[in-house]
CSV table of C-alpha atoms in Angstrom, one decimal:
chain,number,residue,atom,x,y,z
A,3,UNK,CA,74.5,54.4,177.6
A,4,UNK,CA,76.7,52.3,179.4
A,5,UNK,CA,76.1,51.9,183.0
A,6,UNK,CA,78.4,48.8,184.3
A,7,UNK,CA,77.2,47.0,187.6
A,8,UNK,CA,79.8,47.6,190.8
A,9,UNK,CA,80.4,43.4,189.7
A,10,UNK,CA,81.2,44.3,186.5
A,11,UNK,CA,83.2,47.2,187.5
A,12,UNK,CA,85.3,44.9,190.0
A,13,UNK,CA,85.6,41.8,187.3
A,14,UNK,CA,86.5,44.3,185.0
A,15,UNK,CA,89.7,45.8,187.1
A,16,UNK,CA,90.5,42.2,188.0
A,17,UNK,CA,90.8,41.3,184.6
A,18,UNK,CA,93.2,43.9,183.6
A,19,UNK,CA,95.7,42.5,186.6
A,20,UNK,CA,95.3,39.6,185.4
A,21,UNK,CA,96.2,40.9,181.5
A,22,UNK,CA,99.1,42.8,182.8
A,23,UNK,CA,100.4,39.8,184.7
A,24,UNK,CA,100.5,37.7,181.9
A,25,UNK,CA,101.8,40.5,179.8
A,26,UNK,CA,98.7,39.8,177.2
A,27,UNK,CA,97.8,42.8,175.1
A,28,UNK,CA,95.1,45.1,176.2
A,29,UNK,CA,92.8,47.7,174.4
A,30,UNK,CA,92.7,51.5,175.2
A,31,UNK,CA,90.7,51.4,178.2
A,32,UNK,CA,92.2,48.0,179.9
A,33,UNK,CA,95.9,50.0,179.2
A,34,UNK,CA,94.7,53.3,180.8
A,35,UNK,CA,93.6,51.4,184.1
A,36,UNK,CA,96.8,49.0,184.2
A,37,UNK,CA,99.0,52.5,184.4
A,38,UNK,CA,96.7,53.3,187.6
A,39,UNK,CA,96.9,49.5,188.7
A,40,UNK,CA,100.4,50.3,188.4
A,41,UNK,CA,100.5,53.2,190.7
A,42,UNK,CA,98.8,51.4,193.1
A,43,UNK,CA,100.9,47.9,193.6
A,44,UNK,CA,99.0,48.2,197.4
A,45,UNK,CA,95.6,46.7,195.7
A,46,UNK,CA,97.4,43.7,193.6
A,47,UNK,CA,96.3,41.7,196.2
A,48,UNK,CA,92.6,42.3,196.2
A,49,UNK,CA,92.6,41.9,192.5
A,50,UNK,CA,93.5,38.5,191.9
A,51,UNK,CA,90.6,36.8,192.8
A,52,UNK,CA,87.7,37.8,190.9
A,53,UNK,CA,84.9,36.2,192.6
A,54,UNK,CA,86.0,37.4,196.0
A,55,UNK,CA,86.7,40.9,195.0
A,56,UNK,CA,82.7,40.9,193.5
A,57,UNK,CA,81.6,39.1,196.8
A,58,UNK,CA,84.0,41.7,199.2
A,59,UNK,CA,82.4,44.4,201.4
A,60,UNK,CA,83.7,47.5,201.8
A,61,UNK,CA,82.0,49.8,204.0
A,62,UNK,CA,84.7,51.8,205.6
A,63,UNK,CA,84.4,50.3,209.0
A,64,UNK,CA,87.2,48.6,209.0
A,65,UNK,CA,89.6,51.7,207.5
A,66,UNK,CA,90.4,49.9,204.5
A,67,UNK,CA,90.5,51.8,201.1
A,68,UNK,CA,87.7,50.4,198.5
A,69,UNK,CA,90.3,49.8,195.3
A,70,UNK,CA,88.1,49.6,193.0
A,71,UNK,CA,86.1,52.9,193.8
A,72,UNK,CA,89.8,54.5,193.8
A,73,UNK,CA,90.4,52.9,190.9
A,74,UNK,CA,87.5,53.9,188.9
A,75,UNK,CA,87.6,57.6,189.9
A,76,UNK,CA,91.2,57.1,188.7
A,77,UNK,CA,89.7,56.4,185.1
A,78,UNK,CA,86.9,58.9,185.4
A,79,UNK,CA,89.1,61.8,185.8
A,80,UNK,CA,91.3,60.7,183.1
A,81,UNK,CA,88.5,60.5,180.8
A,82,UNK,CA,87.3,63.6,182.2
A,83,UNK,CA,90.5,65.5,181.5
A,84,UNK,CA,90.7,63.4,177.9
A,85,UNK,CA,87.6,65.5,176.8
A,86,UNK,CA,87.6,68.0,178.7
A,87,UNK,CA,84.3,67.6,180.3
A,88,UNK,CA,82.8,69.4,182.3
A,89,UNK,CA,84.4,72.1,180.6
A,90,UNK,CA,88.2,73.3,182.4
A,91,UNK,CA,88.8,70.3,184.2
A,92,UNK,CA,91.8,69.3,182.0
A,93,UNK,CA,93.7,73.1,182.6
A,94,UNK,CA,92.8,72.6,186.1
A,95,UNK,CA,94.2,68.9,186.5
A,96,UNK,CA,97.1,69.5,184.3
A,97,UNK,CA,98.0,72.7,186.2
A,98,UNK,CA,97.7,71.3,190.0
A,99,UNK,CA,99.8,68.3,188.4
A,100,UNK,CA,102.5,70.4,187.2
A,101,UNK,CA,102.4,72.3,190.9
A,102,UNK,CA,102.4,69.0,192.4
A,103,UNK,CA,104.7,67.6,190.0
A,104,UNK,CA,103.0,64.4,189.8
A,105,UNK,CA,99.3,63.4,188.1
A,106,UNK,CA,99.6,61.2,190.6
A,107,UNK,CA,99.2,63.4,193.3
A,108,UNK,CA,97.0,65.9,191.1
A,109,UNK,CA,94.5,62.9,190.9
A,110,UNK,CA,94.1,62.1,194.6
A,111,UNK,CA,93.3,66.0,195.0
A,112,UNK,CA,91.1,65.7,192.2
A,113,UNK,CA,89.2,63.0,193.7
A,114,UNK,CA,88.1,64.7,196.9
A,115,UNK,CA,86.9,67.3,194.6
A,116,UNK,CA,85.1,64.9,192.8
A,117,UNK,CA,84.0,63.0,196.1
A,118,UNK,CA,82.0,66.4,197.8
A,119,UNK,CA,81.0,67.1,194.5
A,120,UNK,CA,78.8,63.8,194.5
A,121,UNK,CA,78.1,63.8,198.1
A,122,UNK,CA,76.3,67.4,198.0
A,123,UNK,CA,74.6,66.2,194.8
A,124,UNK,CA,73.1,62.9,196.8
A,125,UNK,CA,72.9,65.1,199.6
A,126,UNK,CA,70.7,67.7,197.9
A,127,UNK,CA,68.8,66.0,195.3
A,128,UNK,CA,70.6,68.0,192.6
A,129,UNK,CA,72.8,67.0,189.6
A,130,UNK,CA,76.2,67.4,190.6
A,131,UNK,CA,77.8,70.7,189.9
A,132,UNK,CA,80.3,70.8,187.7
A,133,UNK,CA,81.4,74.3,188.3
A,134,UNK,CA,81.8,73.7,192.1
A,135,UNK,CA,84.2,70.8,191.1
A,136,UNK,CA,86.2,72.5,188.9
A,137,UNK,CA,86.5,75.5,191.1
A,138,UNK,CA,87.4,73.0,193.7
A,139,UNK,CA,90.6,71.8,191.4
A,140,UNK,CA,91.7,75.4,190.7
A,141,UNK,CA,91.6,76.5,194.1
A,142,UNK,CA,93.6,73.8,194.9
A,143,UNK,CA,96.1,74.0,191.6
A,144,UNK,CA,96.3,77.8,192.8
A,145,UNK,CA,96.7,77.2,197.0
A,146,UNK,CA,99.5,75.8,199.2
């Protein structure tokens, strides 16, 4: 199984900037997270220096956003929606997009969903619930 390093994870978004920069082609997975790069012109910055982005702390002391955690949860809903797994996340997703009118927005709701659902899993000692999260992404797709 793959299971990249938070280096490789941080070279890996860095490269794709530099890709789309220099308008080189890209495969599936490098095009998917240059759409997100593009939603999200506020990290360019961090990702043109791969060495420092590997080397950078973020630790949420000083308020800034970690991009590439953003970024990666980004990619792991789309590939969560992509097959469907866990089971209903895609209905959920696509139906809170369509009552936000933008997957934009849908993700960043997603992603607290996602968030708790990992924090209570740490938290507990349990595998993460997939239920909880998707019932987290209706409720929201369903709620004002």
């Amino acid at each position: 199984m793959f299971n990249p390093s938070q280096a490789d994870v941080r070279r890996f978004f860095c490269a794709v900037q530099a890709k789309a920069q220099a308008g080189q082609p890209m495969d599936a997975l490098e095009t998917l997270a240059g759409q997100w790069l593009q939603e999200h012109p506020e990290y360019h910055p961090e990702l043109t220096d791969a060495e420092a982005a590997v080397a950078r702390a973020y630790d949420g002391q000083d308020g800034r956003t970690n991009p590439f955690l953003h970024l990666a949860m980004h990619l792991s809903i789309s590939e969560q929606c992509s097959i469907d797994q866990p089971r209903g996340i895609r209905q959920a997703v696509e139906l809170l997009a369509a009552r936000r009118n933008s997957l934009h927005d849908a993700h960043h709701e997603a992603m607290e969903c996602l968030g708790q659902m990992l924090w209570e899993s740490q938290r507990s000692g349990h595998p993460p619930d997939g239920d909880a999260y998707i019932g987290c992404v209706q409720r929201r797709a369903t709620s004002d």
